[in-house]
mmCIF file of the C-alpha atoms, coordinates in Angstrom:
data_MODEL
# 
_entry.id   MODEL 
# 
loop_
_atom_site.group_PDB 
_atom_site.id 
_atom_site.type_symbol 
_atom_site.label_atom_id 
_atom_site.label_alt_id 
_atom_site.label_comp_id 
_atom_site.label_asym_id 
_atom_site.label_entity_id 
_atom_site.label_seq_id 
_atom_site.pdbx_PDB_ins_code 
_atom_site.Cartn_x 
_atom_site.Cartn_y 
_atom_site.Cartn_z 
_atom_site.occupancy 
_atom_site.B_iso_or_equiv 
_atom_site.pdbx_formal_charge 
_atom_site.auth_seq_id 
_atom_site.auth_comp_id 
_atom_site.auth_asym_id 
_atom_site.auth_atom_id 
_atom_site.pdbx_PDB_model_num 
ATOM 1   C CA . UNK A 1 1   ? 103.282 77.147 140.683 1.00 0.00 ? 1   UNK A CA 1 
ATOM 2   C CA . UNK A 1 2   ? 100.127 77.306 138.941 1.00 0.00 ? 2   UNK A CA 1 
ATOM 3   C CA . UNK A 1 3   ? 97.024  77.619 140.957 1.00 0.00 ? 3   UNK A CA 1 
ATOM 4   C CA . UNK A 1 4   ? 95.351  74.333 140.253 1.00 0.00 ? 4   UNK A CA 1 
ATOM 5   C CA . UNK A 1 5   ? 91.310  73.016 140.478 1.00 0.00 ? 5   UNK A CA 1 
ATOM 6   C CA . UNK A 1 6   ? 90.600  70.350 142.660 1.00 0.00 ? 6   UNK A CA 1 
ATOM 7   C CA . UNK A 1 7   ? 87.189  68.787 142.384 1.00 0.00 ? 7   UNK A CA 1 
ATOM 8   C CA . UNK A 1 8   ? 85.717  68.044 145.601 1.00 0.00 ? 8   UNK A CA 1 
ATOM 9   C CA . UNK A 1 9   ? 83.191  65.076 146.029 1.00 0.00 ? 9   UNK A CA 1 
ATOM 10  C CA . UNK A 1 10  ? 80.488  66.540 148.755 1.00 0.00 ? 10  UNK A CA 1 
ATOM 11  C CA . UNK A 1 11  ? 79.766  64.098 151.912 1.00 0.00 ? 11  UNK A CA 1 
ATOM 12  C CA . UNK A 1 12  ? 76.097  64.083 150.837 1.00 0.00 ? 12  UNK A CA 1 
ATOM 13  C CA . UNK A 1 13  ? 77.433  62.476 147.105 1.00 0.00 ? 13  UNK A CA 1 
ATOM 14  C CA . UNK A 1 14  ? 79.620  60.492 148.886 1.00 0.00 ? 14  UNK A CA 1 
ATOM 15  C CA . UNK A 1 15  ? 76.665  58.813 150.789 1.00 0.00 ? 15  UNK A CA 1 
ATOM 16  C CA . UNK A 1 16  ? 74.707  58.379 147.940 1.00 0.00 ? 16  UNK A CA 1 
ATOM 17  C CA . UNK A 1 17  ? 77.034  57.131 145.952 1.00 0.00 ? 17  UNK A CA 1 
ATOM 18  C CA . UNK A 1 18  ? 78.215  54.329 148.229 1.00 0.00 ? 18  UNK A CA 1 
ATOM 19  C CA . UNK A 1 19  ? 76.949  52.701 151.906 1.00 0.00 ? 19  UNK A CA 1 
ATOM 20  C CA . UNK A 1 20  ? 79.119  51.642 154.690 1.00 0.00 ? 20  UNK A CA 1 
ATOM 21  C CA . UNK A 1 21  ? 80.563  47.947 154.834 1.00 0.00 ? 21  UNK A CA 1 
ATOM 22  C CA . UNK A 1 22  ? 84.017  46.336 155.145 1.00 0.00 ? 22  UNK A CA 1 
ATOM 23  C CA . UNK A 1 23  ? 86.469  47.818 153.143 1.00 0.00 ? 23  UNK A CA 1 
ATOM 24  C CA . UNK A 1 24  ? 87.736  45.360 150.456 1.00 0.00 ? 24  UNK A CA 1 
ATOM 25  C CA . UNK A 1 25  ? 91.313  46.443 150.651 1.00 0.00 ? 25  UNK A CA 1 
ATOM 26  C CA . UNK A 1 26  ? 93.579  44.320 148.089 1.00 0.00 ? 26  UNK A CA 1 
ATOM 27  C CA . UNK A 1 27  ? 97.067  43.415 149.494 1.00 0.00 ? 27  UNK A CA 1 
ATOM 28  C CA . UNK A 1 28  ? 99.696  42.582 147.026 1.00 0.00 ? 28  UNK A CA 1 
ATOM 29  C CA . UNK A 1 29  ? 103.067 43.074 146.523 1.00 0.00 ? 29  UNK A CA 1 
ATOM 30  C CA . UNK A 1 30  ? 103.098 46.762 144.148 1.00 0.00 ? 30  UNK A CA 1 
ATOM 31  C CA . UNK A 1 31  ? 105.901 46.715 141.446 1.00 0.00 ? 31  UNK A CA 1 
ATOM 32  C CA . UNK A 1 32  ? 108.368 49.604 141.214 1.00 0.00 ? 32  UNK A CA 1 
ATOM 33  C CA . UNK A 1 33  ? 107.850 49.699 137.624 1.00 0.00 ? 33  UNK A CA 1 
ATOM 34  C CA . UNK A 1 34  ? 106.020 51.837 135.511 1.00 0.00 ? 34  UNK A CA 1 
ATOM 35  C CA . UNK A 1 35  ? 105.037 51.373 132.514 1.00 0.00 ? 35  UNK A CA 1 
ATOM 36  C CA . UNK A 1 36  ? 105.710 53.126 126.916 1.00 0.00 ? 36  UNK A CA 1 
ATOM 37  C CA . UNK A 1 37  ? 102.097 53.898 125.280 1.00 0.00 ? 37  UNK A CA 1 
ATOM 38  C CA . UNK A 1 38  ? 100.763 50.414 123.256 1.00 0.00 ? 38  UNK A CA 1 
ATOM 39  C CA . UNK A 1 39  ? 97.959  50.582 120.806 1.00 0.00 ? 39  UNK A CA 1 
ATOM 40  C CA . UNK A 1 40  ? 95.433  48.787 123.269 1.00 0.00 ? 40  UNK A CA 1 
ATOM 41  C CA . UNK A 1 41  ? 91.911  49.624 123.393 1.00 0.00 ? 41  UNK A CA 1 
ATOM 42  C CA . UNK A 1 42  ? 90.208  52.302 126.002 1.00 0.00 ? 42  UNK A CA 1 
ATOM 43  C CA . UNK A 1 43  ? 88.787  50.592 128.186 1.00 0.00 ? 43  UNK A CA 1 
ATOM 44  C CA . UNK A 1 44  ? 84.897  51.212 130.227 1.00 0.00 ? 44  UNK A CA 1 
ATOM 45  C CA . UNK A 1 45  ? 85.262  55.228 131.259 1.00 0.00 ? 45  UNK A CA 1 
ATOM 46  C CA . UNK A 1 46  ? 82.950  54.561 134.094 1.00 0.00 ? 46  UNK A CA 1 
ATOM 47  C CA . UNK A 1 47  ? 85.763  51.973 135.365 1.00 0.00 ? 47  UNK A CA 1 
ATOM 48  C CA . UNK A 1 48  ? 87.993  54.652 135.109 1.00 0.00 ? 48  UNK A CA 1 
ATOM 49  C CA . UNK A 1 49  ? 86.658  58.434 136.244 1.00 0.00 ? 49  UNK A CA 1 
ATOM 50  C CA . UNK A 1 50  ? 83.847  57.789 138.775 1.00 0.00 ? 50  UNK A CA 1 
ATOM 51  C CA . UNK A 1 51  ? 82.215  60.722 139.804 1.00 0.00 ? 51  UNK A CA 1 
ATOM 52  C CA . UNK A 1 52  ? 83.963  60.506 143.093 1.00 0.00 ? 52  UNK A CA 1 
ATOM 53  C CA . UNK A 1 53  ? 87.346  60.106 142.536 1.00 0.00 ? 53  UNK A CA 1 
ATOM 54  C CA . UNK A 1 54  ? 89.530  63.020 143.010 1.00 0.00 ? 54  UNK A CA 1 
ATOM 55  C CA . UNK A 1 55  ? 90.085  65.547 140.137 1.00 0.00 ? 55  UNK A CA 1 
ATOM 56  C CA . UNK A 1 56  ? 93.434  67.728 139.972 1.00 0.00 ? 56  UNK A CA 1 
ATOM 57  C CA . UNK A 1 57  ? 93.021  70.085 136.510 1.00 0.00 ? 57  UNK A CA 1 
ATOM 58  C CA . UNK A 1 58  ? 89.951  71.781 135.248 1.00 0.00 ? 58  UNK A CA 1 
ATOM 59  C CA . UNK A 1 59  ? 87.030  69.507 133.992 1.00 0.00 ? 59  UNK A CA 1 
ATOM 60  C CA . UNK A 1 60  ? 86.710  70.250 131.111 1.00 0.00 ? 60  UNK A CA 1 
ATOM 61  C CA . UNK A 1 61  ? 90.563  69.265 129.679 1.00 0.00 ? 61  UNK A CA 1 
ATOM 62  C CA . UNK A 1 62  ? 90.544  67.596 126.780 1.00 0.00 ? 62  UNK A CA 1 
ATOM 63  C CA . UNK A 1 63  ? 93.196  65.187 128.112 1.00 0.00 ? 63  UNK A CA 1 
ATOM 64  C CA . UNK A 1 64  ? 92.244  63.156 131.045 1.00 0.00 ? 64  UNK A CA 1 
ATOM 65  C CA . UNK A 1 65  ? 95.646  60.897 132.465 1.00 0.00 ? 65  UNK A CA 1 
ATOM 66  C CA . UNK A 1 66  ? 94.350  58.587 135.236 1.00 0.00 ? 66  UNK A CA 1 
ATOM 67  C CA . UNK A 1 67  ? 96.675  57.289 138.045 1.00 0.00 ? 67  UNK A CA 1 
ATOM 68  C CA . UNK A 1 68  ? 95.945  54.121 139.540 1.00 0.00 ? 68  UNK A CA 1 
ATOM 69  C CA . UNK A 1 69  ? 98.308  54.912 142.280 1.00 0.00 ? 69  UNK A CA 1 
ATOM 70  C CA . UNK A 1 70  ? 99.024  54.130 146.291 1.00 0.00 ? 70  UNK A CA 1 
ATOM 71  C CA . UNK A 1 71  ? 100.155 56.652 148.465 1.00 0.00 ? 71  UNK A CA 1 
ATOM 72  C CA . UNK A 1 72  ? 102.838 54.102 150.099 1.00 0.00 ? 72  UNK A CA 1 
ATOM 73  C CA . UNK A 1 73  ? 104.466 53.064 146.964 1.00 0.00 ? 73  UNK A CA 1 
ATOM 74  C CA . UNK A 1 74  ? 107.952 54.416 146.354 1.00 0.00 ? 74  UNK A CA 1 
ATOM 75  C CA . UNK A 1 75  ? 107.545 54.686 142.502 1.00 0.00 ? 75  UNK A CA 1 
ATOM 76  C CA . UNK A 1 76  ? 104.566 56.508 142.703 1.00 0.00 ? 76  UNK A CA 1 
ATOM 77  C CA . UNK A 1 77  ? 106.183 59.418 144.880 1.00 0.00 ? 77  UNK A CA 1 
ATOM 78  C CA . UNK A 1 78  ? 108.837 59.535 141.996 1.00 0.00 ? 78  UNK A CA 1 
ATOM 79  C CA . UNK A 1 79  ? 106.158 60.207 139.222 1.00 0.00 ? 79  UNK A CA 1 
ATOM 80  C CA . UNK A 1 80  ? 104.709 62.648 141.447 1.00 0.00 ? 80  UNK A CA 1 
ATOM 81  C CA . UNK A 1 81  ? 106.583 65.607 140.621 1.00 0.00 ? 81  UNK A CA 1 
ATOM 82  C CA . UNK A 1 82  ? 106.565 64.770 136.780 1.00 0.00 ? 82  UNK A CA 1 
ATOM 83  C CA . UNK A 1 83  ? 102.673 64.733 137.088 1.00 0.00 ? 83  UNK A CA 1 
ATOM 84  C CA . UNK A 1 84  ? 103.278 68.415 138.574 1.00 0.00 ? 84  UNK A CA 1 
ATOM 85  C CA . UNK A 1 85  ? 105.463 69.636 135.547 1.00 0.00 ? 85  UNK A CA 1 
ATOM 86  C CA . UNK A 1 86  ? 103.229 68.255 132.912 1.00 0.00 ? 86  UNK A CA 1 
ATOM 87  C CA . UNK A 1 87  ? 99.907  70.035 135.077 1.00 0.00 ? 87  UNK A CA 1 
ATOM 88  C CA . UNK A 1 88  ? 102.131 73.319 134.664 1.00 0.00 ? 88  UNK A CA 1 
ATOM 89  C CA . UNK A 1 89  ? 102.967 72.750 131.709 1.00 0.00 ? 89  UNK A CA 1 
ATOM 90  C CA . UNK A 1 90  ? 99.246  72.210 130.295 1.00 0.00 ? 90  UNK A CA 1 
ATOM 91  C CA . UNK A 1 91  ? 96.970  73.489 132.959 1.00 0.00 ? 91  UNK A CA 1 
ATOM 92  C CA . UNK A 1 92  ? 93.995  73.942 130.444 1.00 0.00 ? 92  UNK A CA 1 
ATOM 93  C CA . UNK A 1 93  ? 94.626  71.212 128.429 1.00 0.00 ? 93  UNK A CA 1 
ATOM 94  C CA . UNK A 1 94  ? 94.873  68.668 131.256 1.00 0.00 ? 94  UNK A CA 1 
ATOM 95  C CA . UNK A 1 95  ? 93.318  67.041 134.277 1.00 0.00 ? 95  UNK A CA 1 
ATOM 96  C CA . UNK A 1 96  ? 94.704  64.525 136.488 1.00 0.00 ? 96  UNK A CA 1 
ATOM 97  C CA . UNK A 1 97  ? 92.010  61.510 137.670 1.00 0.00 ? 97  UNK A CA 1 
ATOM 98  C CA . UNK A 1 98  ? 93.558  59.962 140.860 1.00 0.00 ? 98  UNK A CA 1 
ATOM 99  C CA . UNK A 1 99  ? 92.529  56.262 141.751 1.00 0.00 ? 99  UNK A CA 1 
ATOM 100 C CA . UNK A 1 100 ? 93.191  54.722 145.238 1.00 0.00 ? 100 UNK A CA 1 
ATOM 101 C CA . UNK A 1 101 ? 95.192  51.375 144.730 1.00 0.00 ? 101 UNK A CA 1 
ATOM 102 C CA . UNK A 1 102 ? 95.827  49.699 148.034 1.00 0.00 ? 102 UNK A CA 1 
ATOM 103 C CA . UNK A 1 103 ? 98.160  47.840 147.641 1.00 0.00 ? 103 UNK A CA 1 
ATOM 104 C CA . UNK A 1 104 ? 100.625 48.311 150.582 1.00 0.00 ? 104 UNK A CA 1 
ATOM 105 C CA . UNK A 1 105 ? 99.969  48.090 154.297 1.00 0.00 ? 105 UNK A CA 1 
ATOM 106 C CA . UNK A 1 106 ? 98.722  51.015 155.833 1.00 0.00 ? 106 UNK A CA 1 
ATOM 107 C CA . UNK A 1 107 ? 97.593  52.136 152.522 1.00 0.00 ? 107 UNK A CA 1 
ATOM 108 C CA . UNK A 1 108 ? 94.110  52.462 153.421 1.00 0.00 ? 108 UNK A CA 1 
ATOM 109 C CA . UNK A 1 109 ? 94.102  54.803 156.517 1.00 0.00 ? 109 UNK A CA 1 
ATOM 110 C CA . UNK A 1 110 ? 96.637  56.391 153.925 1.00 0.00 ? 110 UNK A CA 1 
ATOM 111 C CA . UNK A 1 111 ? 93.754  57.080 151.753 1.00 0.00 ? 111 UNK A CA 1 
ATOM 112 C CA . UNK A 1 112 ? 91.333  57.698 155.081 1.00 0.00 ? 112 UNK A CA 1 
ATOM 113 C CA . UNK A 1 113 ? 93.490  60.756 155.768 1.00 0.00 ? 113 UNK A CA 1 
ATOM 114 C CA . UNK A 1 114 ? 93.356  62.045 151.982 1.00 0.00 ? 114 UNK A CA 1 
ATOM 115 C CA . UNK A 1 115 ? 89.971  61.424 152.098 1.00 0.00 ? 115 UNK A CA 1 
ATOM 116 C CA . UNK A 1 116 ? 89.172  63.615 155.325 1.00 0.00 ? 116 UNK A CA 1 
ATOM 117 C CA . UNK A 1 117 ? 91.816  65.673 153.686 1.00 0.00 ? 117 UNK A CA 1 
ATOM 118 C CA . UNK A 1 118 ? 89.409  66.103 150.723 1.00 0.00 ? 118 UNK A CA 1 
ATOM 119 C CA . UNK A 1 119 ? 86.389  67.184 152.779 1.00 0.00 ? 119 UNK A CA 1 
ATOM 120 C CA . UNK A 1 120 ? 88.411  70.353 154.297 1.00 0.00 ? 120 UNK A CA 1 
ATOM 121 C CA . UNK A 1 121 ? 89.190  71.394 150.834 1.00 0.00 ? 121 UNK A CA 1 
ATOM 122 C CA . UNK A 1 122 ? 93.112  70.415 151.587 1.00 0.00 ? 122 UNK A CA 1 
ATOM 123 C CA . UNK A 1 123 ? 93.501  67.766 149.322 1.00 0.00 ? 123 UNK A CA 1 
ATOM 124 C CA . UNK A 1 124 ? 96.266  68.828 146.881 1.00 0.00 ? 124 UNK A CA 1 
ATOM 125 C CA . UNK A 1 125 ? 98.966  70.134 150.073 1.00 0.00 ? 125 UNK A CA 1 
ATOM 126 C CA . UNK A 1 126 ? 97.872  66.622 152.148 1.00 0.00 ? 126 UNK A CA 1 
ATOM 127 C CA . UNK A 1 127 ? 98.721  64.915 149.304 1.00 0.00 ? 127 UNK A CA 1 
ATOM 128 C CA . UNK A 1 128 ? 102.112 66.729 148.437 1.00 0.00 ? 128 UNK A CA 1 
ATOM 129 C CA . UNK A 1 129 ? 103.012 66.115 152.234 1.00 0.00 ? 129 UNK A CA 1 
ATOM 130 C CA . UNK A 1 130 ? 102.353 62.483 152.392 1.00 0.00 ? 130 UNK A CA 1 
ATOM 131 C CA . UNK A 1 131 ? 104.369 61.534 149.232 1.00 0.00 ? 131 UNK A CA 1 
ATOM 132 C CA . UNK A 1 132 ? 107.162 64.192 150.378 1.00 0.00 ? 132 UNK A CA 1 
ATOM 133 C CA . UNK A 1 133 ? 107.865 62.324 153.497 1.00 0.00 ? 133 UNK A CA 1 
ATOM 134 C CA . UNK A 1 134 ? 106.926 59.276 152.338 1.00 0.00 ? 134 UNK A CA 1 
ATOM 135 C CA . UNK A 1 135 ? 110.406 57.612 153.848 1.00 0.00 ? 135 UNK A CA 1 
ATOM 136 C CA . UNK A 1 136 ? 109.388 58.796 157.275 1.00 0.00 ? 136 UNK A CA 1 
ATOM 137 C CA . UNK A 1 137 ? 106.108 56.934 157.601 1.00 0.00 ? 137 UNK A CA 1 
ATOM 138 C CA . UNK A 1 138 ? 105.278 54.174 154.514 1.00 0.00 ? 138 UNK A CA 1 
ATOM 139 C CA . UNK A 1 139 ? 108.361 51.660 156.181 1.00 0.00 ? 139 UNK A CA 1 
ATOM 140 C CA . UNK A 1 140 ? 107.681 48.176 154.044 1.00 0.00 ? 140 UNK A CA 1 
ATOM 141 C CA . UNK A 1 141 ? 105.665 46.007 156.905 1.00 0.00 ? 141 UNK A CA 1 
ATOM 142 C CA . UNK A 1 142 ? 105.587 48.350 159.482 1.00 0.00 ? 142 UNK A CA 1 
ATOM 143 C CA . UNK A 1 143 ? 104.076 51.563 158.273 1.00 0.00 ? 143 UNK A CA 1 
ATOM 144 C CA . UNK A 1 144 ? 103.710 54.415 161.188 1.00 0.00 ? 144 UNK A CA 1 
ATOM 145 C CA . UNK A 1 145 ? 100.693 55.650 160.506 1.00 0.00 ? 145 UNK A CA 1 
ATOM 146 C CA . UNK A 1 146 ? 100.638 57.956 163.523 1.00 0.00 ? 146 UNK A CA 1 
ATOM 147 C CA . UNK A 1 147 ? 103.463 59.914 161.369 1.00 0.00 ? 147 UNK A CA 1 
ATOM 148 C CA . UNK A 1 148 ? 101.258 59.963 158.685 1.00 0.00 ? 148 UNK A CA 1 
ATOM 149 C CA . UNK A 1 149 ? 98.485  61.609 159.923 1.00 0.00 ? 149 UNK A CA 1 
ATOM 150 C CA . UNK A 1 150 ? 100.986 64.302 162.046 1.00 0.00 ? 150 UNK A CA 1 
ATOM 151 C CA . UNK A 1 151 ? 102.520 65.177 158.525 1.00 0.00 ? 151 UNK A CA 1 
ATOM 152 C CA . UNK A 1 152 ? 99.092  66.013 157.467 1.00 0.00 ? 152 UNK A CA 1 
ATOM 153 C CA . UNK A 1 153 ? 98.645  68.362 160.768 1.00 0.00 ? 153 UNK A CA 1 
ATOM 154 C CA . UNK A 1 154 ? 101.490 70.284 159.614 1.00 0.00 ? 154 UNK A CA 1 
ATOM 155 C CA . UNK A 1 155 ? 100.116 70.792 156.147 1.00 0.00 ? 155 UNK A CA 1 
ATOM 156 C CA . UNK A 1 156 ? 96.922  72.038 157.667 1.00 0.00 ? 156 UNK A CA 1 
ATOM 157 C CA . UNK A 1 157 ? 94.777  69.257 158.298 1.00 0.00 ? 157 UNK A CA 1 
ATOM 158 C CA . UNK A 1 158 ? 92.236  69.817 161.171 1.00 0.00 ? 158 UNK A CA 1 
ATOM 159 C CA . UNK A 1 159 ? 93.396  66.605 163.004 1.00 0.00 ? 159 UNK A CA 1 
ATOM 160 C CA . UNK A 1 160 ? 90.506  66.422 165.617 1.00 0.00 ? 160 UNK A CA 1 
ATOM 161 C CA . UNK A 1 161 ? 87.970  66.589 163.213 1.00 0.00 ? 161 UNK A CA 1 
ATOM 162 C CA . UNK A 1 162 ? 89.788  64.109 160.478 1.00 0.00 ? 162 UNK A CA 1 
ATOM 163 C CA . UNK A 1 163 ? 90.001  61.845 162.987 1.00 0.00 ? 163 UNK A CA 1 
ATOM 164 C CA . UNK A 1 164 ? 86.309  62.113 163.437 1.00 0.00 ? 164 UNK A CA 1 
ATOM 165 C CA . UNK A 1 165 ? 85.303  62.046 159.703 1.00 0.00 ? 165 UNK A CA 1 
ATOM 166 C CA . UNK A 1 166 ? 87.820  58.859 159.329 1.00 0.00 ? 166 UNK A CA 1 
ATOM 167 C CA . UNK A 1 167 ? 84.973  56.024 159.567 1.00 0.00 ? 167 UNK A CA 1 
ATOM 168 C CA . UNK A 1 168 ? 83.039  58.793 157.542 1.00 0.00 ? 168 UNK A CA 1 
ATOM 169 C CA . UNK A 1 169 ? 80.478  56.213 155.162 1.00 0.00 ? 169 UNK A CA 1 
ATOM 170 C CA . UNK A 1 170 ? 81.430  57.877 152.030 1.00 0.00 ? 170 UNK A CA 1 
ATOM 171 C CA . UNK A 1 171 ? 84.885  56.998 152.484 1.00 0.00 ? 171 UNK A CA 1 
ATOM 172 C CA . UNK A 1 172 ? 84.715  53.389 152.783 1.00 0.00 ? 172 UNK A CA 1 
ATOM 173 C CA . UNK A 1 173 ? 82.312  53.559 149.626 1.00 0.00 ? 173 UNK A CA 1 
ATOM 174 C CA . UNK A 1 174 ? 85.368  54.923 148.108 1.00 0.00 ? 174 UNK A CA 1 
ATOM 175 C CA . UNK A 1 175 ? 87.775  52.155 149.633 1.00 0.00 ? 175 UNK A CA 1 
ATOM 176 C CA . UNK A 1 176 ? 85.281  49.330 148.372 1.00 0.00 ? 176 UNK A CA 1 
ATOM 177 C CA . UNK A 1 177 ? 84.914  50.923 144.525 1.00 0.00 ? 177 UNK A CA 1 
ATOM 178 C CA . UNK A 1 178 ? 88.137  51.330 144.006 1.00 0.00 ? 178 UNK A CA 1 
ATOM 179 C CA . UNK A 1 179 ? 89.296  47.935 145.232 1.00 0.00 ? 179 UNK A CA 1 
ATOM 180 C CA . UNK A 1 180 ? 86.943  46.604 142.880 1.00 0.00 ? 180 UNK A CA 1 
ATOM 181 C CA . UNK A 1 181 ? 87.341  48.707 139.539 1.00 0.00 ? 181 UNK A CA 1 
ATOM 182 C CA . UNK A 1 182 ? 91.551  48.078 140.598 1.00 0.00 ? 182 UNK A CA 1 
ATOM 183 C CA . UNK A 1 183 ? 90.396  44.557 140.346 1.00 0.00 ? 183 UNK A CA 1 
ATOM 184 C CA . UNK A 1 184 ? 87.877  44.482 136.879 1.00 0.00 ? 184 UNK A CA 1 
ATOM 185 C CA . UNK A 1 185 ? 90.746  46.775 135.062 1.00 0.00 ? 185 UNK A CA 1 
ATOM 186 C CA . UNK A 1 186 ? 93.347  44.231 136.296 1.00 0.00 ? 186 UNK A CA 1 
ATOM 187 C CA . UNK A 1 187 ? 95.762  46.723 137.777 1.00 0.00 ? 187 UNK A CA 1 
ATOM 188 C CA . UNK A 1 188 ? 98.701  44.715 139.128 1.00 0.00 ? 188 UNK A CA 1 
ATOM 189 C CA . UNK A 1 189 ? 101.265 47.465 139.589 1.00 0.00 ? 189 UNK A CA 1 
ATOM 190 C CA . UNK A 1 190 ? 101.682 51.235 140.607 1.00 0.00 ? 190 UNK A CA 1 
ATOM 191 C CA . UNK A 1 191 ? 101.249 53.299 139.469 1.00 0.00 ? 191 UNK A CA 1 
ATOM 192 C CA . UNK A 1 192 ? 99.624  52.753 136.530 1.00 0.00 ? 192 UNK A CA 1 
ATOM 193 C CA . UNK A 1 193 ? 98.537  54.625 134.147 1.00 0.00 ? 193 UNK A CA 1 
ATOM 194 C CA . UNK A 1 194 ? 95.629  55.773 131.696 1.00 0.00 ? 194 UNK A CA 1 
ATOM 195 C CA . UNK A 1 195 ? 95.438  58.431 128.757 1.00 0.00 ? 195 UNK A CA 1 
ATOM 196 C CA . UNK A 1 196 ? 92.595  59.563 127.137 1.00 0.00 ? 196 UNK A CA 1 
ATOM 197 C CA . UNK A 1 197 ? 91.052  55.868 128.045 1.00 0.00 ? 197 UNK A CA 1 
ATOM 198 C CA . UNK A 1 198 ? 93.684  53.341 126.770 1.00 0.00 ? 198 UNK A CA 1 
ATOM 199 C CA . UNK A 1 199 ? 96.595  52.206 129.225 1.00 0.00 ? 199 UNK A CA 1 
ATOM 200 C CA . UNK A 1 200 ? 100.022 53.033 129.098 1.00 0.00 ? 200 UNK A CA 1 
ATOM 201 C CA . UNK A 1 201 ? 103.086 50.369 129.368 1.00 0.00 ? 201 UNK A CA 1 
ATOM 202 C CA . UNK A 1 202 ? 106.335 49.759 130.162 1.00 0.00 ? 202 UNK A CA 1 
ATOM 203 C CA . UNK A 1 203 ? 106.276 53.970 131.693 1.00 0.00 ? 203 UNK A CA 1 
ATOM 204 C CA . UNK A 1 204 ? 109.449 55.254 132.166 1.00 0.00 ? 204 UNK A CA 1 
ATOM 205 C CA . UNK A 1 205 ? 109.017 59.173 133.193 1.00 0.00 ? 205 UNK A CA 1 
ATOM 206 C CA . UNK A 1 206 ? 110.526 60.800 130.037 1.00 0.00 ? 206 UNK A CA 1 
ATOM 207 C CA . UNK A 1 207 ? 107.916 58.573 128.233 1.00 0.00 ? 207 UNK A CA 1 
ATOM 208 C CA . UNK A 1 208 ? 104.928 59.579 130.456 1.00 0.00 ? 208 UNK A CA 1 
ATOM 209 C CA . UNK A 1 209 ? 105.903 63.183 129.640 1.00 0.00 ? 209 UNK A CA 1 
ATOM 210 C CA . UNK A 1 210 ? 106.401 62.550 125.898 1.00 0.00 ? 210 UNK A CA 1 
ATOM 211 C CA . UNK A 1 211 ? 102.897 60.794 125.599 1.00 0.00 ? 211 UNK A CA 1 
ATOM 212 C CA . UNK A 1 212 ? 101.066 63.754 127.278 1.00 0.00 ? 212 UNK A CA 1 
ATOM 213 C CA . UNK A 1 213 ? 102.486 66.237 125.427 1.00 0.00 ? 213 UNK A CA 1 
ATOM 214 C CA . UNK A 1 214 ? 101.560 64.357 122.187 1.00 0.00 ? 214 UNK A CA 1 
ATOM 215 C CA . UNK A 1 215 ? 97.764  63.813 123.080 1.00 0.00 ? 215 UNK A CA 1 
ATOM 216 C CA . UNK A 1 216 ? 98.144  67.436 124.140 1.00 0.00 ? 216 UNK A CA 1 
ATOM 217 C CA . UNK A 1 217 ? 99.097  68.532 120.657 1.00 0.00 ? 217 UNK A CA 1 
ATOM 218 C CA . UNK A 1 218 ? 96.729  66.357 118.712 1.00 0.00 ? 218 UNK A CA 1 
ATOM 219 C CA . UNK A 1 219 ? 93.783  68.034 120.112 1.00 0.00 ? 219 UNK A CA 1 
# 
């Protein structure tokens, strides 16, 4: 596997960037289905690659795909390992722009433990772990979130002191501008996705794969 980039947002950004507050987690019902490439136009970047939204691919790709995604949602752990290939397959040519879409229950101490995940540098293996045993934790109305967080100990999380950067400000900034920029792009299912700007429909996984690799060779 190809060593891949992950940019890191720093606590102090974090701050900055957002304050404390409720976290204005949207609860919905996320649809299984993903979604064939339509002519429709790109839509406000800064709605859809904040500065502090997690980066998987070098910066300076000239192909950015954005994932509206939520780490409970069964369809987004089976695009998972098709955004892997396609990284392998272009690791210059593309990066990956992750959005938190909170859909399910339990979603949001999902993203908590990403998050925390994030500031000890073990984002990308967290990640990978959560989605991998998805089935043992993400159970429809009863998620056990104690699992979750022990399946990030065993891919190296420092538990005690991710469960003491948690509550961490910056994270709930992240909670609360995500819920809303899930909300002003009207995302409705997960995952969804973006490329180069305009969204995708009707996915299926061969088509998310054929639609990179054409963007890939235009540029």
């Amino acid at each position: 596997m190809n060593r891949r980039t992950l940019v890191i947002s720093t606590a102090a950004a974090a701050v900055a960037a957002f304050g404390g507050g409720a976290v204005l987690v949207q609860r919905g019902r996320a649809a299984n289905s993903a979604q064939l490439p339509a002519n429709t136009p790109s839509v406000d970047q800064s709605r859809l690659t904040p500065r502090h939204a997690p980066v998987l691919g070098p910066t300076d790709a000239p192909v950015t795909l954005v994932e509206f995604f939520d780490p409970s949602c069964e369809a987004c752990r089976a695009f998972h390992p098709v955004l892997q290939r396609l990284r392998d397959s272009y690791p210059t040519q593309l990066r990956l722009v992750l959005r938190y879409t909170v859909f399910h229950e339990g979603s949001d101490e999902a993203v908590r433990i990403l998050e925390t995940a994030r500031m000890q540098d073990r984002f990308e293996p967290i990640l990978d772990a959560l989605l991998d045993q998805q089935p043992r934790w993400a159970i429809h109305d009863s998620p056990q979130m104690d699992r979750a967080w022990q399946i990030a100990a065993e891919a190296g999380l420092d538990l005690e002191r991710a469960q003491g950067d948690r509550l961490f400000p910056g994270i709930t900034g992240v909670l609360n501008q995500d819920a809303t920029d899930v909300e002003a792009l009207e995302i409705r299912a997960t995952p969804t996705f973006f490329l180069n700007g305009r969204r995708l429909e009707n996915v299926s996984q061969r088509s998310l794969e054929d639609a990179v690799s054409q963007a890939v060779a235009a540029v």
